[in-house]
PDB file of C-alpha atoms in Angstrom:
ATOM      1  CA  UNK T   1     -26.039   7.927  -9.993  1.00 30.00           C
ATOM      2  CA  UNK T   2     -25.393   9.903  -6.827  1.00 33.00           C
ATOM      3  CA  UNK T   3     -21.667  11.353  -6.829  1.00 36.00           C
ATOM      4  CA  UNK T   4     -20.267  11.141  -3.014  1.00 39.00           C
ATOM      5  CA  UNK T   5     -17.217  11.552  -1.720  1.00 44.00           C
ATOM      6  CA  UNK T   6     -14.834   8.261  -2.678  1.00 44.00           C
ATOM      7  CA  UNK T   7     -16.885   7.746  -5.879  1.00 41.00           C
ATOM      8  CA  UNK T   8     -20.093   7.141  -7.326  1.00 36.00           C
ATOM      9  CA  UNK T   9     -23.089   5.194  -6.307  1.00 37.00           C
ATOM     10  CA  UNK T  10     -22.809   3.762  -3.629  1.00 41.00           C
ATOM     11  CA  UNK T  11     -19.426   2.504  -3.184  1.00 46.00           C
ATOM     12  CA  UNK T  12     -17.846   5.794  -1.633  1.00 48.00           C
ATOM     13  CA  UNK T  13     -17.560   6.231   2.084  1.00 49.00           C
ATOM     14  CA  UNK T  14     -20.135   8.696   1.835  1.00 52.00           C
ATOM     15  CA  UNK T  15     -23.299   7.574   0.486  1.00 52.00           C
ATOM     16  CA  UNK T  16     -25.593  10.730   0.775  1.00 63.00           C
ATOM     17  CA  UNK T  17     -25.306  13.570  -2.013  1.00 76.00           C
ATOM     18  CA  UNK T  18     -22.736  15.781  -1.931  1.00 73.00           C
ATOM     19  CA  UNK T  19     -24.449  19.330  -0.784  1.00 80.00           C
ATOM     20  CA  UNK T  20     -23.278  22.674  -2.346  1.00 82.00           C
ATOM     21  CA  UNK T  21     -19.920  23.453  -2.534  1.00 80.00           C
ATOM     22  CA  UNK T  22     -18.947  20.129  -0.971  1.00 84.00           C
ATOM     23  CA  UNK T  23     -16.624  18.589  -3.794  1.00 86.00           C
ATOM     24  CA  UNK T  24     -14.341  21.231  -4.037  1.00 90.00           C
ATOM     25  CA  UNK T  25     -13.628  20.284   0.114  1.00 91.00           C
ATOM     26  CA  UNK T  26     -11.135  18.069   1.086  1.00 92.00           C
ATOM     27  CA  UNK T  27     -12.686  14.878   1.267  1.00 87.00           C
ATOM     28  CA  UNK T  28     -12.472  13.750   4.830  1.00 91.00           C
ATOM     29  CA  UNK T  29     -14.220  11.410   7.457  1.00 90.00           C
ATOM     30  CA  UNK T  30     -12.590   8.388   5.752  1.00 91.00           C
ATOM     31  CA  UNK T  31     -10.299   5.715   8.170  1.00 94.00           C
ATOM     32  CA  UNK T  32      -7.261   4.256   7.509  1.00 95.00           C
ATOM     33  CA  UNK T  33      -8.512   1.183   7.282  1.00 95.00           C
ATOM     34  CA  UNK T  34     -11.467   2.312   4.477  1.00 94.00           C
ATOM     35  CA  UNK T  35      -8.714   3.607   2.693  1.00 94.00           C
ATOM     36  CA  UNK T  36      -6.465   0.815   2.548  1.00 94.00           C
ATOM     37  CA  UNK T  37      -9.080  -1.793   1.894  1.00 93.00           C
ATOM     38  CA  UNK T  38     -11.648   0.129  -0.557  1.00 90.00           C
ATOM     39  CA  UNK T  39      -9.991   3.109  -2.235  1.00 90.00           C
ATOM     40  CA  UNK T  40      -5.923   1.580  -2.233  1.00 92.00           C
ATOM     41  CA  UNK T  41      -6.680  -1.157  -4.325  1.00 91.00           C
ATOM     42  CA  UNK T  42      -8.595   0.536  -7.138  1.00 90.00           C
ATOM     43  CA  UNK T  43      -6.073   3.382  -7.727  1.00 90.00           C
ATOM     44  CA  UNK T  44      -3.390   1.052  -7.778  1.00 88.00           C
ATOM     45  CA  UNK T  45      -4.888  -1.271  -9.986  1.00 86.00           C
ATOM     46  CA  UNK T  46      -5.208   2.086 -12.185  1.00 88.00           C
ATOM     47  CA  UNK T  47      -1.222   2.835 -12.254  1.00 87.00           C
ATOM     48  CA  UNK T  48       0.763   2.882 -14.949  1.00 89.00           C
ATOM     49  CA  UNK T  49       2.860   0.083 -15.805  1.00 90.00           C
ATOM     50  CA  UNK T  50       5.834   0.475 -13.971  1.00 91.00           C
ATOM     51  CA  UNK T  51       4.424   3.072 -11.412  1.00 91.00           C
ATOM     52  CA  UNK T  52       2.917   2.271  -7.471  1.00 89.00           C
ATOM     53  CA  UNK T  53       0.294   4.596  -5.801  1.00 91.00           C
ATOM     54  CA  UNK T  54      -0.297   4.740  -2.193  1.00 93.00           C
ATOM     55  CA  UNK T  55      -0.185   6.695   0.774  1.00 95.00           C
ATOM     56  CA  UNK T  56       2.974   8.268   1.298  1.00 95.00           C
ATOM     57  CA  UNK T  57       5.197   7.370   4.301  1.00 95.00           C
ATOM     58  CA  UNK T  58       5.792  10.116   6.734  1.00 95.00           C
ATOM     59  CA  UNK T  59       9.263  10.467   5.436  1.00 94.00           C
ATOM     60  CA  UNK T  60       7.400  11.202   2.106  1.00 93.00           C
ATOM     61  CA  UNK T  61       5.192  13.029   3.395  1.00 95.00           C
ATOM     62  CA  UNK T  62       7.182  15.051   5.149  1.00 95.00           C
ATOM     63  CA  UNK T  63      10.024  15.646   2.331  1.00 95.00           C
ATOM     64  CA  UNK T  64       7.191  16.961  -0.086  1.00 95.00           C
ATOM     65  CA  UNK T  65       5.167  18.852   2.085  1.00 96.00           C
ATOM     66  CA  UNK T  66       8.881  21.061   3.093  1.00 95.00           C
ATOM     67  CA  UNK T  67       9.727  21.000  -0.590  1.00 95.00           C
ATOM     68  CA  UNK T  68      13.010  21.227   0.173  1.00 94.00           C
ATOM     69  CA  UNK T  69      13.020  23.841   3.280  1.00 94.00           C
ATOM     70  CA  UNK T  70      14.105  23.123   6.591  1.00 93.00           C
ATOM     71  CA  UNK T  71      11.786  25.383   8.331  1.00 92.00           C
ATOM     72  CA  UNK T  72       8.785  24.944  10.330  1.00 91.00           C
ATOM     73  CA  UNK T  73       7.047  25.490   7.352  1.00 91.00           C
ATOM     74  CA  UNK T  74       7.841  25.325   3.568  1.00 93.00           C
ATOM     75  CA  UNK T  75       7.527  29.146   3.572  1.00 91.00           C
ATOM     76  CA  UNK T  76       9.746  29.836   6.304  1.00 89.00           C
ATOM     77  CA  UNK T  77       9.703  30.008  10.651  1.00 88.00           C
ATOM     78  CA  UNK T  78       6.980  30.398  13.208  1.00 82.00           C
ATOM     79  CA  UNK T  79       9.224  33.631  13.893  1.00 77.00           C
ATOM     80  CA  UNK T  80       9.854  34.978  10.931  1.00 71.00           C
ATOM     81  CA  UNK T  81       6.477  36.721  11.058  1.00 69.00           C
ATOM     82  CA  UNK T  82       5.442  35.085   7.964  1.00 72.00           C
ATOM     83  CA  UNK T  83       1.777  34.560   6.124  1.00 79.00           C
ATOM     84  CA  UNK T  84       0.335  31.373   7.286  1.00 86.00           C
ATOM     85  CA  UNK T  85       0.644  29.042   4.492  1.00 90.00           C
ATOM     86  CA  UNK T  86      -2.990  26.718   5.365  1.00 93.00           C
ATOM     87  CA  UNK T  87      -5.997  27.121   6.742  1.00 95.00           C
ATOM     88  CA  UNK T  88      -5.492  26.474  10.467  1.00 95.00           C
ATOM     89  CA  UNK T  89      -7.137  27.688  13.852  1.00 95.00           C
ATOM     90  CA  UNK T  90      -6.184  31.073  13.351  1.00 94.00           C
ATOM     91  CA  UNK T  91      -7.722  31.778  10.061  1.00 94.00           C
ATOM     92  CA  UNK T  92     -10.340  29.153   9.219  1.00 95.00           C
ATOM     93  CA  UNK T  93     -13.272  29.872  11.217  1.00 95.00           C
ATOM     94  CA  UNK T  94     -13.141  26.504  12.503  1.00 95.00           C
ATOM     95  CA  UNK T  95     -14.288  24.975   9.319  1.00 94.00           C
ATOM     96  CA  UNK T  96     -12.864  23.137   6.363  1.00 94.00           C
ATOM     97  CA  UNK T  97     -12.383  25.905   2.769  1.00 95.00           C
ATOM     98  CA  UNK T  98     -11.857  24.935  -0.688  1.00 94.00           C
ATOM     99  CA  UNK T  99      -8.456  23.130  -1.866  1.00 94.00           C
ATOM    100  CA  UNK T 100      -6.384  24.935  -3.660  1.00 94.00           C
ATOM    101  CA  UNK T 101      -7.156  28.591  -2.687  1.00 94.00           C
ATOM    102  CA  UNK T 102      -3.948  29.185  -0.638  1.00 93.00           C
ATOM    103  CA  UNK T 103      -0.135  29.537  -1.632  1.00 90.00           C
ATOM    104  CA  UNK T 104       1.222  26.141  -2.994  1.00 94.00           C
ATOM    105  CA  UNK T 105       4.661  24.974  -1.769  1.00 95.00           C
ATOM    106  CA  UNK T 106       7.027  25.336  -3.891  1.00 96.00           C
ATOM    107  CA  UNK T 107       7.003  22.199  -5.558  1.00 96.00           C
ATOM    108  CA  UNK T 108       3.070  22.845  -6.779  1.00 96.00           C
ATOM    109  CA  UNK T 109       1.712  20.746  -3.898  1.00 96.00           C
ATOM    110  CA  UNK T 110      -1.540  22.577  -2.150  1.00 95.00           C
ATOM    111  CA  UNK T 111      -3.055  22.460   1.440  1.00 95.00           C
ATOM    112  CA  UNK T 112       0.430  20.908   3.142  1.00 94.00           C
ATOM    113  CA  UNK T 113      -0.655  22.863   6.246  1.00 93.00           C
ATOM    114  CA  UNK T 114      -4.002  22.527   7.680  1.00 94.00           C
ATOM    115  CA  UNK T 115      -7.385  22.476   5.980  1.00 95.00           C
ATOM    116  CA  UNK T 116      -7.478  18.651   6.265  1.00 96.00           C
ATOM    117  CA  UNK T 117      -4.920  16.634   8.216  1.00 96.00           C
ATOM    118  CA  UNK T 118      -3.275  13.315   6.243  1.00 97.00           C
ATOM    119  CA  UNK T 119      -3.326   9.911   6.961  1.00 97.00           C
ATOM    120  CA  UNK T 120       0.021   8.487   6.103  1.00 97.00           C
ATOM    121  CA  UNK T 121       1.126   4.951   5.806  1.00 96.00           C
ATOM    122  CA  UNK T 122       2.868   4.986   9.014  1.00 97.00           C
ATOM    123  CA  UNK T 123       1.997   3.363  12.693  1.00 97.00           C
ATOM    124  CA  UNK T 124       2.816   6.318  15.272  1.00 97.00           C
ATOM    125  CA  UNK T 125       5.357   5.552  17.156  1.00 95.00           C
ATOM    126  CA  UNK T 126       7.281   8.286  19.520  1.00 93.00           C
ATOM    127  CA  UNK T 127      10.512   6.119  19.446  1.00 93.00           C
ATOM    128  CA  UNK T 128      10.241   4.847  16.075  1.00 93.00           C
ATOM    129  CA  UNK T 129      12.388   7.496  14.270  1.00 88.00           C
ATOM    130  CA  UNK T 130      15.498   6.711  16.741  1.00 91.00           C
ATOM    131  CA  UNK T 131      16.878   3.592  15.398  1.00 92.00           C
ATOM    132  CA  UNK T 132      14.521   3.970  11.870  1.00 92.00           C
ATOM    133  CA  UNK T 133      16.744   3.123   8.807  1.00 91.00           C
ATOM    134  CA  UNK T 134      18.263   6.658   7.190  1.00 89.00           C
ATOM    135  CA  UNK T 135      16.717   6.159   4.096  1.00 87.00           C
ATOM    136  CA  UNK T 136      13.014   5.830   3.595  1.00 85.00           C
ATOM    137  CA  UNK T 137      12.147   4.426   6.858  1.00 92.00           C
ATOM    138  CA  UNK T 138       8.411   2.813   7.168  1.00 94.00           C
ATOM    139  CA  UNK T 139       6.791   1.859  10.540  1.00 95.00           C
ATOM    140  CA  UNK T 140       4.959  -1.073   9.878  1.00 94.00           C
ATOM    141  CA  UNK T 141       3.816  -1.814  13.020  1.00 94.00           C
ATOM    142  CA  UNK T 142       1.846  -0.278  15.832  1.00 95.00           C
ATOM    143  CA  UNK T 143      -1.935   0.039  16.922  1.00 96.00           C
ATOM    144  CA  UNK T 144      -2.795   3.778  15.724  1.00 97.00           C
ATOM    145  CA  UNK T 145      -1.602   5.632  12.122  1.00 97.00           C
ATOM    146  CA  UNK T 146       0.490   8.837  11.786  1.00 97.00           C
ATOM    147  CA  UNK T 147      -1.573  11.591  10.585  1.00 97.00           C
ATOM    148  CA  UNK T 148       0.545  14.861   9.231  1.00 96.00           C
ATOM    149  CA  UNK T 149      -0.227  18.467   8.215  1.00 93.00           C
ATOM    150  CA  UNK T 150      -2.513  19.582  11.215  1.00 93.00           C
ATOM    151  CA  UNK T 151      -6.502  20.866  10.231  1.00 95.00           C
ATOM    152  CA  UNK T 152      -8.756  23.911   9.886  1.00 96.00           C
ATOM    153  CA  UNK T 153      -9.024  23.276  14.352  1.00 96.00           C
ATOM    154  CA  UNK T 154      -5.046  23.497  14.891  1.00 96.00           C
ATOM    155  CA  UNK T 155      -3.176  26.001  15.853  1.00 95.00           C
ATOM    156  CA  UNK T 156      -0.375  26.838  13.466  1.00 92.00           C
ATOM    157  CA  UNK T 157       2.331  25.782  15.439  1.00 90.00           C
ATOM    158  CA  UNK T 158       0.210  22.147  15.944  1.00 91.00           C
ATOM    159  CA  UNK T 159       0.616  22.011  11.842  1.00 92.00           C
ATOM    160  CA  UNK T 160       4.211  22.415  11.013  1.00 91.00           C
ATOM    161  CA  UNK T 161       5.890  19.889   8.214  1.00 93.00           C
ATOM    162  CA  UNK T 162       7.360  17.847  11.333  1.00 92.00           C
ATOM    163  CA  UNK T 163       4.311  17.571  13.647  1.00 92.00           C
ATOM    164  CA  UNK T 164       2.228  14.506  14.036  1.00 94.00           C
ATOM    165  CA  UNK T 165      -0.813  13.273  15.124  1.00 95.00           C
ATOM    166  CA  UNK T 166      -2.373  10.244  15.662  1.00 96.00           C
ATOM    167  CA  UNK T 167      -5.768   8.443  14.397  1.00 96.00           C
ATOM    168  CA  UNK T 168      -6.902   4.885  15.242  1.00 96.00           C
ATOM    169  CA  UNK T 169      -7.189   2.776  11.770  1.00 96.00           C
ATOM    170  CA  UNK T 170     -10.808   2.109  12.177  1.00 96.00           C
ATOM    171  CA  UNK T 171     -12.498   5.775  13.192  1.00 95.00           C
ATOM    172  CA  UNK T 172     -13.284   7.974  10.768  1.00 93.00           C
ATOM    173  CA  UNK T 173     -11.939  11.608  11.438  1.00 91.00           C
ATOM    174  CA  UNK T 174     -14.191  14.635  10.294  1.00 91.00           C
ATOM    175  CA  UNK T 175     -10.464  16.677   9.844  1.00 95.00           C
ATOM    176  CA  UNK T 176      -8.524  14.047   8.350  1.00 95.00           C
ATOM    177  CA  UNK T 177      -8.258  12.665   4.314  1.00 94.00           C
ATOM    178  CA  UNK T 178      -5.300  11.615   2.522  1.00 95.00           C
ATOM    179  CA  UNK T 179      -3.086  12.111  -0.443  1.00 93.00           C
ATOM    180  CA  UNK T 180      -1.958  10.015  -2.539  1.00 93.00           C
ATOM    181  CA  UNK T 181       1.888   9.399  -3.591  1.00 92.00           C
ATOM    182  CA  UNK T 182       3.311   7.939  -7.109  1.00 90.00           C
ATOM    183  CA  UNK T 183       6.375   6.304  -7.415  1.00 86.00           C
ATOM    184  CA  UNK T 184       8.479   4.019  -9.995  1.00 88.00           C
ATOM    185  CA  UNK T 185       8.598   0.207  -8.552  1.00 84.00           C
ATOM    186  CA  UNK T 186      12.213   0.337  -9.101  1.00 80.00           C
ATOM    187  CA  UNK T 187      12.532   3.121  -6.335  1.00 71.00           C
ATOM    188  CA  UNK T 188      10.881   3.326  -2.740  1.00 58.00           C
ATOM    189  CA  UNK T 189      10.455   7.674  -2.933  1.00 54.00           C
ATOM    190  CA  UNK T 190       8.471   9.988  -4.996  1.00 51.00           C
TER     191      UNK T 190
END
């Protein structure tokens, strides 16, 4: 069997082989819509009993990726002259690097800034967040999907924990993937 990107054979998104060095990339180029109609419904029919798996909301998304820090970043402020924390315009050569080869936030979670932007569960909406509910707010409805983190082409400041992007459901991006959240069905958050 060939191993691609999304799986084996040829169910993934990508159905060539996987060149050199390729599966330790983030795996990207999938849409929103491949995700939630291929990939979704095998992880979550591979949960634990009692447990959901999905994409995160951006409120989830957001909350974990700042690991409890109200900065720009999860490391601290555009001004505080810190080390960039991802792989962004600045220091990626304009291409996608290896997960996991950066500082993790401090809650163990990798690649929260740049290297491969997110698809979330979210519609974008610029209003949304104005009269959203307090407590794990979900936009349900729109035309394009929230996309967090920023990629190996933005600038820093285009990847802090509260900037967002946008991605139509059915166009595969070659800088944006996804991660996966796990929660307990007898709470909404992580």
């Amino acid at each position: 069997e060939k191993v691609v990107q999304g799986g084996t054979g040829t169910g993934g998104w990508r159905t060539r082989e996987l060149r050199d060095g390729e599966a330790e990339l983030p795996a990207t180029g999938v849409s929103a819509s491949e995700i939630d109609a291929r990939f979704l419904p095998v992880v979550a029919g591979q949960a634990m009993p009692g447990w959901s798996v999905g994409l995160p909301s951006e409120a989830q998304w957001e909350y974990a990726a700042r690991a409890g820090s109200s900065a720009h970043f999860f490391n601290g402020d555009l001004a505080d002259g810190f080390a960039n924390p991802g792989w962004t315009q600045e220091n990626s050569g304009l291409a996608p690097h290896v997960t996991m080869r950066l500082e993790a936030n401090p809650w163990g979670l990798y690649d929260v800034v740049g290297n491969a932007a997110e698809i979330v569960r979210d519609f974008y909406s610029p209003i949304y967040y104005l009269t959203a509910p307090e407590r794990d707010p979900v936009n349900d409805e729109g035309t394009l999907r929230s996309v967090r983190g920023g990629s190996f082409i933005h600038p820093l400041e285009g990847s802090r924990s509260a900037s967002r992007n946008t991605a139509h459901p059915d166009n595969r991006h070659p800088i944006a993937g996804f991660r996966l959240a796990m929660w307990r069905e007898d709470q909404t958050t992580v």
